[in-house]
Amino acid sequence: MKLTIIGTGYVGLVTGACFAEMGSRVTCVDIDTAKIENLKKGILPIYEPGLERIVQENMADGTLQFTTRLEDAARDCQIFFIAVGTPPGEDGSADLQYVRRVAARIGQCMTDYAVIVDKSTVPVGTADQVAEVVQEALDTRGIDLEFDVVSNPEFLKEGAAIQDFLKPDRIIVGANSERAAKIMTRLYAPFSMNRDKMILMNVRDAEMTKYAANAMLATKISFMNEIANICEHLGVDVENVRKGIGSDSRIGYSFIYPGAGYGGSCFPKDVKALIKTSKDTGVDPAVLAAVENRNNLQKKVLAEKIKARLGTDLSGRRFALWGLAFKPGTDDMREAASIVLIDNLLAAGAIVCAYDPVAMAQAARELPEAWLESSRLILANDQYQALENADAMILVTEWKTFRRPDFKRMGQLLNQKIIFDGRNQYDPEEVAEFGFEYHGIGREAFHPADL
Ligand SMILES: NC(=O)c1ccc[n+]([C@@H]2O[C@H](COP(=O)([O-])OP(=O)(O)OC[C@H]3O[C@@H](n4cnc5c(N)ncnc54)[C@H](O)[C@@H]3O)[C@@H](O)[C@H]2O)c1
């Protein structure tokens, strides 16, 4: 099948590469000329395990191409995927300007019957808007072409995106026409070989399914973070509670790790957008609002612990920060907990020396220039260099390389042997044996004297 993916960001690039890998002929389009020029040379805009190989091999085979010219890609294209961003607007709703712009361009360029797929996360009713915009563009051209708009939300996880796309738990397709449903079923057949993973429904149901899924996962995280805060005040170790409840098959272990709050390009904005949708329909979003509120509070917890221990004025203090990406396995820093923490520490007068195994280039691009220019935020070359003369180490992203560090060496490099563990990665007793004072999330502080 001939596919065009419009928007070659995280989702668009993974989608295009994986369809090409499964035998479709794919053209990825983007308005970002530099991104497309780099991709043509095999240089990827994101870090995602396994993606580079798939992109390079399929480019070499000629099954995957990149262009800025939709008019070229659109010729005889059977399926258009819209995979542009849907950032939050001022009122929290998903900003659909990019989706609408792409819909208009499709209407201007399509040459035959096509299925137009909303891959971006979009609110209920967006497919109708896309159809209107496409029809307007066709009317302006004065031509009569049939098309269907389908919702096919994406559930990939950054850091495991290829695996998620090639071996999905489920494929949600919302289609209101049999013709479109049949084309989508054929397109996804190679991904559904062992068991039927396709769940067909109508368009609005599919649009809502994506928001409900993300809101559910965000709810689990915020719920557990709240439990962690209660535990801490009761002398309870939330890690035991986590294991205790995770073993219940109705609850499960995933997404119940207490931490420094959720970030990324999806959960914060999707929860926000669903709150807005809920309000618009007259339903009080009591649960969703609490989920968002707890997360905003949770992103401040590490800074509060540091101030409680070292004082509210942190002038002259230096901190080593391990982890900048919003989670391990990606260089994505959108809405990362690390940004809120750095902001709080710098505002209190501190110096922060940060290290991340893959997000350093992204950090240099995305973090406010003023922070870097002031030399109060320093980007270190490796995790141990970040520790030199610091008053504490703060773990924010649980990369594997941070899990079993050389505690002896850490103790030699740090000014004070204090660990603030924002992801409960370390055993308090073990680090205390190396002379560290330990502060985790949802558990009491532990000192060498407590051994
Ligand atoms: N990142 C994820 O993990 C993830 C997972 C599931 C769903 N989603 C959803 O997928 C959508 C895309 O997210 P993303 O993270 O890939 O975004 P992104 O910001 O990484 O990529 C968007 C791309 O669209 C391009 N673009 C914008 N306007 C364009 C236009 N008119 N024509 C062509 N290209 C255009 C941008 O240049 C950019 O490269 C969002 O709705 C998001 O919520 C994201």
XYZ file of C-alpha atoms and ligand atoms in Angstrom:
495
model
C 0.000 0.000 0.000
C 1.125 3.550 -0.619
C 1.072 5.657 2.533
C 1.878 9.252 3.341
C 2.650 10.224 6.916
C 2.339 13.941 7.561
C 4.298 15.119 10.581
C 7.609 13.299 10.995
C 7.994 13.693 14.735
C 8.099 10.944 17.322
C 4.894 9.272 16.229
C 5.121 10.036 12.516
C 8.660 8.738 12.138
C 8.045 5.551 14.120
C 4.762 4.944 12.254
C 6.367 5.506 8.849
C 9.421 3.388 9.607
C 7.381 0.488 10.998
C 4.896 0.419 8.110
C 7.829 0.439 5.683
C 9.403 -2.412 7.645
C 6.159 -4.378 7.187
C 6.125 -3.864 3.424
C 4.172 -0.664 2.719
C 5.637 2.089 0.545
C 5.885 5.087 2.816
C 6.647 8.764 2.354
C 7.120 10.850 5.498
C 6.421 14.553 5.085
C 7.346 17.424 7.367
C 7.500 21.215 7.104
C 10.766 21.225 9.061
C 13.294 21.368 6.209
C 16.335 20.731 8.412
C 14.702 17.627 9.898
C 13.908 16.225 6.446
C 17.392 17.006 5.083
C 18.953 15.194 8.053
C 16.625 12.224 7.672
C 17.575 11.931 4.006
C 21.154 11.490 5.255
C 20.002 8.915 7.806
C 20.328 11.316 10.766
C 17.427 10.922 13.182
C 15.863 13.803 15.155
C 15.126 11.628 18.185
C 16.763 8.883 20.198
C 14.658 5.742 20.106
C 16.196 2.269 20.478
C 16.106 0.305 17.183
C 14.664 3.119 15.077
C 17.864 4.132 13.309
C 18.420 0.680 11.826
C 14.838 0.397 10.541
C 14.955 3.871 9.002
C 18.310 3.354 7.305
C 17.509 -0.135 5.947
C 14.136 0.871 4.548
C 15.574 4.021 3.005
C 18.198 1.879 1.315
C 15.430 -0.441 0.006
C 13.515 2.550 -1.304
C 10.402 1.708 0.767
C 10.825 4.745 3.030
C 11.260 8.283 1.716
C 11.313 11.760 3.198
C 10.144 15.010 1.680
C 8.791 18.453 2.493
C 6.549 18.338 -0.588
C 3.140 16.861 0.205
C 2.002 17.439 -3.379
C 4.571 14.855 -4.585
C 3.790 12.318 -1.874
C 0.023 12.685 -2.355
C -0.036 11.406 -5.932
C -1.920 8.056 -5.919
C -1.637 7.883 -2.140
C -4.233 5.536 -0.629
C -3.819 6.400 3.040
C -2.788 9.709 4.640
C -1.773 9.679 8.284
C -1.986 12.954 10.192
C 0.695 12.783 12.905
C 1.329 16.410 13.815
C 1.422 17.806 17.336
C -1.714 18.686 19.303
C -0.281 20.872 22.078
C -2.449 22.407 24.772
C -4.102 25.688 23.867
C -4.507 28.507 26.381
C -7.691 26.998 27.829
C -6.134 23.499 28.098
C -7.979 22.077 25.078
C -5.960 20.364 22.336
C -4.830 22.968 19.816
C -5.986 21.602 16.464
C -4.472 24.266 14.217
C -1.749 21.925 12.889
C -4.234 19.117 12.270
C -6.585 21.472 10.413
C -3.731 22.880 8.336
C -2.675 19.393 7.283
C -6.287 18.451 6.501
C -6.501 21.456 4.172
C -3.251 20.477 2.462
C -4.517 16.918 1.946
C -7.670 18.304 0.335
C -5.510 20.442 -1.942
C -3.232 17.567 -2.990
C -5.149 14.251 -3.005
C -5.712 12.688 -6.413
C -7.976 9.709 -5.714
C -10.202 8.125 -3.070
C -8.178 8.072 0.162
C -8.482 7.147 3.787
C -7.372 10.042 5.999
C -6.239 8.801 9.395
C -6.054 10.865 12.566
C -2.995 9.355 14.263
C -2.467 12.428 16.439
C -4.270 12.408 19.777
C -7.349 14.494 19.090
C -10.579 15.205 20.974
C -13.918 13.614 20.166
C -15.391 15.253 17.097
C -12.076 16.083 15.399
C -12.613 13.622 12.544
C -15.766 15.553 11.602
C -13.746 18.775 11.543
C -11.038 17.156 9.420
C -13.687 15.924 6.962
C -15.149 19.438 6.686
C -11.759 21.033 6.037
C -10.819 18.425 3.410
C -14.196 18.838 1.692
C -13.802 22.631 1.625
C -10.418 22.275 -0.083
C -11.854 19.831 -2.634
C -14.779 22.196 -3.305
C -12.310 25.032 -3.870
C -10.508 22.861 -6.429
C -13.884 22.097 -7.947
C -13.309 18.348 -7.956
C -15.345 15.522 -6.583
C -13.293 12.917 -4.724
C -14.503 10.478 -2.104
C -12.632 10.042 1.158
C -13.112 8.674 4.655
C -11.671 10.027 7.888
C -10.613 7.374 10.372
C -9.353 7.579 13.958
C -6.363 5.359 14.725
C -4.821 6.618 17.962
C -1.266 5.655 18.775
C -0.301 3.873 21.991
C 3.478 3.589 21.619
C 5.692 4.274 24.624
C 8.774 6.389 24.035
C 11.816 4.214 24.733
C 9.971 1.082 23.541
C 8.227 2.572 20.528
C 9.383 0.085 17.895
C 8.408 -2.937 19.918
C 5.054 -1.340 20.767
C 4.338 -0.517 17.148
C 5.456 -3.819 15.637
C 3.906 -5.949 18.377
C 0.979 -3.905 19.683
C -1.323 -5.004 22.505
C -4.206 -3.707 20.431
C -4.871 -1.625 17.339
C -7.769 0.770 17.761
C -9.498 1.786 14.558
C -12.534 4.021 14.542
C -14.169 3.979 11.125
C -17.690 4.898 10.124
C -17.475 3.306 6.662
C -16.951 -0.340 5.768
C -14.670 0.616 2.922
C -12.266 2.432 5.255
C -12.479 -0.294 7.923
C -11.503 -2.903 5.305
C -8.500 -0.873 4.098
C -7.281 -0.329 7.662
C -7.728 -4.020 8.493
C -5.601 -4.958 5.471
C -2.958 -2.360 6.319
C -2.560 -3.696 9.844
C -2.860 -7.404 8.957
C 0.942 -8.008 9.240
C 0.837 -6.682 12.820
C -2.008 -9.014 13.779
C -0.697 -12.354 12.528
C -0.824 -14.366 15.769
C -4.100 -13.096 17.104
C -6.565 -10.502 15.982
C -5.447 -7.314 17.663
C -7.707 -4.975 15.750
C -10.553 -3.470 17.743
C -12.958 -1.792 15.354
C -15.383 0.834 16.607
C -16.894 4.084 15.450
C -14.745 7.192 15.072
C -15.829 9.050 18.215
C -15.372 5.974 20.417
C -11.809 5.586 19.130
C -11.007 9.248 19.749
C -12.203 8.908 23.345
C -10.366 5.600 23.903
C -6.961 7.289 23.585
C -7.750 9.958 26.166
C -9.284 7.444 28.558
C -6.172 5.240 28.307
C -3.733 8.043 29.060
C -5.912 9.483 31.811
C -6.152 6.040 33.433
C -2.359 5.628 33.452
C -1.834 9.142 34.783
C -4.410 8.406 37.479
C -2.485 5.325 38.616
C 0.700 7.374 38.906
C -0.885 10.261 40.774
C -2.792 7.902 43.042
C 0.411 6.117 43.999
C 2.257 9.381 44.535
C -0.459 10.475 46.918
C -0.283 7.152 48.784
C 3.513 7.661 48.968
C 3.102 11.049 50.632
C 0.705 9.604 53.182
C 3.087 6.684 53.851
C 5.981 9.017 54.516
C 4.094 10.747 57.317
C 3.120 7.467 58.913
C 6.538 5.833 58.989
C 5.443 3.392 56.284
C 7.705 2.362 53.374
C 5.665 2.812 50.199
C 7.914 0.327 48.383
C 6.497 -2.494 50.500
C 3.001 -1.179 49.923
C 3.665 -1.072 46.160
C 4.780 -4.699 46.101
C 1.854 -5.640 48.302
C -0.796 -4.117 46.072
C 0.906 -4.813 42.726
C 0.654 -8.544 43.390
C -3.123 -8.194 43.178
C -3.906 -9.085 39.564
C -6.734 -6.547 39.539
C -4.176 -3.803 40.233
C -0.920 -5.042 38.650
C 2.588 -3.663 38.998
C 2.715 -1.219 36.119
C 2.349 2.520 36.630
C 2.308 2.311 40.423
C 5.901 3.405 41.001
C 6.051 6.447 43.256
C 8.289 9.167 41.897
C 8.813 12.787 40.992
C 5.666 13.124 38.879
C 4.770 12.216 35.309
C 5.961 14.265 32.345
C 6.390 13.764 28.623
C 4.528 15.003 25.614
C 1.316 13.091 26.311
C 0.028 12.586 29.856
C 0.109 16.224 31.020
C -1.497 17.603 27.869
C -3.989 14.773 27.403
C -5.235 14.974 30.997
C -5.579 18.725 30.546
C -7.498 18.318 27.281
C -9.842 15.727 28.792
C -10.546 18.057 31.714
C -11.540 20.732 29.205
C -13.716 18.302 27.234
C -15.365 17.175 30.447
C -16.121 20.740 31.514
C -17.486 21.546 28.044
C -19.927 18.662 28.365
C -21.048 19.854 31.815
C -19.426 16.947 33.688
C -17.346 17.979 36.715
C -13.883 16.431 36.073
C -13.322 15.788 39.794
C -10.978 12.814 39.376
C -9.042 14.228 36.421
C -8.516 17.579 38.138
C -7.145 15.801 41.215
C -4.792 13.728 39.049
C -3.369 16.872 37.460
C -3.164 18.701 40.768
C -1.307 15.855 42.510
C 1.151 15.706 39.621
C 1.898 19.424 39.786
C 2.501 19.072 43.541
C 4.600 15.951 43.046
C 7.039 17.703 40.725
C 7.902 19.993 43.669
C 8.408 17.231 46.234
C 12.140 16.749 45.619
C 12.889 20.471 45.951
C 10.861 20.579 49.175
C 12.789 17.652 50.638
C 16.086 19.299 49.735
C 15.049 22.580 51.336
C 13.746 20.810 54.432
C 17.159 19.188 54.839
C 19.529 21.956 53.704
C 17.546 25.149 54.239
C 15.348 27.307 52.007
C 18.272 29.511 50.990
C 20.479 27.297 48.851
C 22.988 29.999 47.831
C 26.437 28.491 47.519
C 25.038 24.949 47.493
C 25.833 22.705 44.585
C 23.759 19.720 43.474
C 24.466 16.808 41.162
C 21.393 15.896 39.165
C 21.226 12.491 37.493
C 18.651 12.274 34.709
C 17.030 14.983 32.586
C 14.754 13.050 30.202
C 11.170 12.659 31.399
C 11.765 8.915 31.611
C 14.534 6.442 30.703
C 14.943 5.262 27.108
C 14.287 8.614 25.461
C 15.889 12.030 25.078
C 12.461 13.680 25.273
C 12.433 16.387 27.947
C 8.946 17.737 27.362
C 7.286 18.462 30.748
C 10.102 16.578 32.519
C 10.183 16.654 36.327
C 13.860 17.630 36.055
C 12.921 21.043 34.615
C 10.676 21.943 37.564
C 13.363 20.772 39.990
C 16.164 22.764 38.333
C 13.920 25.830 38.244
C 13.211 25.492 41.989
C 16.851 24.926 42.911
C 18.157 27.830 40.826
C 15.457 30.116 42.271
C 16.717 29.195 45.765
C 20.270 30.207 44.786
C 21.795 26.791 44.099
C 24.151 25.601 41.376
C 23.086 22.444 39.529
C 25.415 20.124 37.650
C 23.314 17.759 35.537
C 23.978 14.631 33.527
C 21.778 12.387 31.374
C 23.045 9.443 29.285
C 21.186 10.550 26.105
C 19.369 13.849 26.667
C 22.393 16.184 26.895
C 22.050 17.618 23.382
C 18.306 17.981 23.857
C 18.909 19.721 27.209
C 21.341 22.164 25.635
C 18.675 23.026 23.043
C 15.579 23.058 25.237
C 16.530 24.389 28.654
C 16.309 28.162 29.055
C 19.454 29.831 27.716
C 19.585 32.084 30.781
C 20.119 29.046 33.017
C 23.096 27.864 31.020
C 24.537 31.330 30.420
C 24.423 32.127 34.149
C 26.724 29.102 34.691
C 24.446 28.079 37.532
C 23.242 25.162 35.435
C 26.194 23.124 34.219
C 25.915 20.134 31.899
C 28.434 17.489 32.957
C 30.287 15.078 30.681
C 29.538 12.015 32.765
C 27.598 10.985 35.826
C 30.611 11.019 38.156
C 31.891 14.409 36.997
C 28.474 15.834 37.950
C 29.120 14.784 41.555
C 32.328 16.755 42.089
C 31.998 18.988 45.178
C 28.218 18.669 45.227
C 26.269 18.831 48.485
C 23.969 16.032 47.400
C 23.121 13.759 44.497
C 19.555 13.883 43.206
C 18.261 11.034 41.054
C 15.439 12.153 38.758
C 15.391 9.678 35.828
C 15.966 6.000 36.550
C 18.344 5.161 33.692
C 19.958 1.708 34.030
C 23.417 3.274 34.322
C 22.306 4.997 37.545
C 20.919 1.863 39.156
C 24.133 0.280 40.441
C 26.629 3.123 40.619
C 30.015 2.981 42.312
C 28.906 4.235 45.730
C 32.463 4.341 47.040
C 33.558 6.616 44.227
C 30.419 8.719 44.667
C 31.280 9.245 48.323
C 34.760 10.432 47.396
C 33.497 12.956 44.858
C 30.600 14.449 46.806
C 31.050 17.178 49.351
C 28.333 15.694 51.505
C 27.168 12.114 51.300
C 23.482 12.763 50.746
C 21.229 11.091 48.179
C 17.775 12.344 47.192
C 16.295 9.421 45.310
C 13.351 10.695 43.255
C 12.579 7.220 41.862
C 13.252 4.951 44.854
C 16.040 3.154 43.020
C 18.334 2.513 45.944
C 18.142 0.374 49.037
C 18.378 2.844 51.943
C 20.309 0.365 54.097
C 22.796 -0.447 51.355
C 23.646 3.189 50.669
C 23.832 3.867 54.415
C 26.504 1.159 54.601
C 28.543 3.356 52.237
C 28.003 6.284 54.609
C 25.147 7.982 52.719
C 22.178 9.734 54.186
C 19.166 8.673 52.087
C 15.941 10.480 51.212
C 13.439 8.668 48.990
C 9.809 9.158 47.981
C 7.176 7.814 50.366
C 9.655 6.395 52.852
C 11.407 7.835 55.877
C 14.895 9.261 55.569
C 17.606 6.766 56.484
C 20.978 7.642 58.040
C 24.141 5.588 58.550
C 23.434 5.900 62.292
C 20.153 3.982 61.737
C 22.065 0.841 60.744
N 5.256 11.138 21.518
C 4.508 10.147 21.947
O 4.953 9.312 22.741
C 3.085 9.989 21.492
C 2.436 8.764 21.700
C 1.124 8.617 21.255
C 0.466 9.679 20.643
N 1.120 10.881 20.469
C 0.400 11.960 19.782
O 0.881 12.034 18.449
C 0.873 13.400 17.997
C 2.268 13.792 17.522
O 3.138 13.726 18.637
P 4.725 13.729 18.462
O 5.296 13.497 19.818
O 5.098 12.828 17.347
O 4.958 15.267 18.022
P 6.294 15.958 17.487
O 6.234 17.340 17.971
O 7.457 15.080 17.812
O 6.125 15.922 15.891
C 5.219 16.688 15.179
C 5.806 16.957 13.797
O 4.816 17.534 12.961
C 5.466 18.464 12.114
N 4.469 19.367 11.523
C 3.771 20.358 12.100
N 2.956 20.946 11.210
C 3.120 20.304 10.038
C 2.557 20.435 8.748
N 1.658 21.381 8.462
N 2.971 19.604 7.767
C 3.901 18.661 8.006
N 4.474 18.477 9.226
C 4.088 19.287 10.219
C 6.467 19.140 13.026
O 7.465 19.818 12.285
C 6.989 17.942 13.815
O 8.108 17.363 13.169
C 0.345 14.225 19.167
O -1.033 14.401 19.027
C 0.649 13.342 20.367
O -0.223 13.583 21.440
C 2.422 11.047 20.863
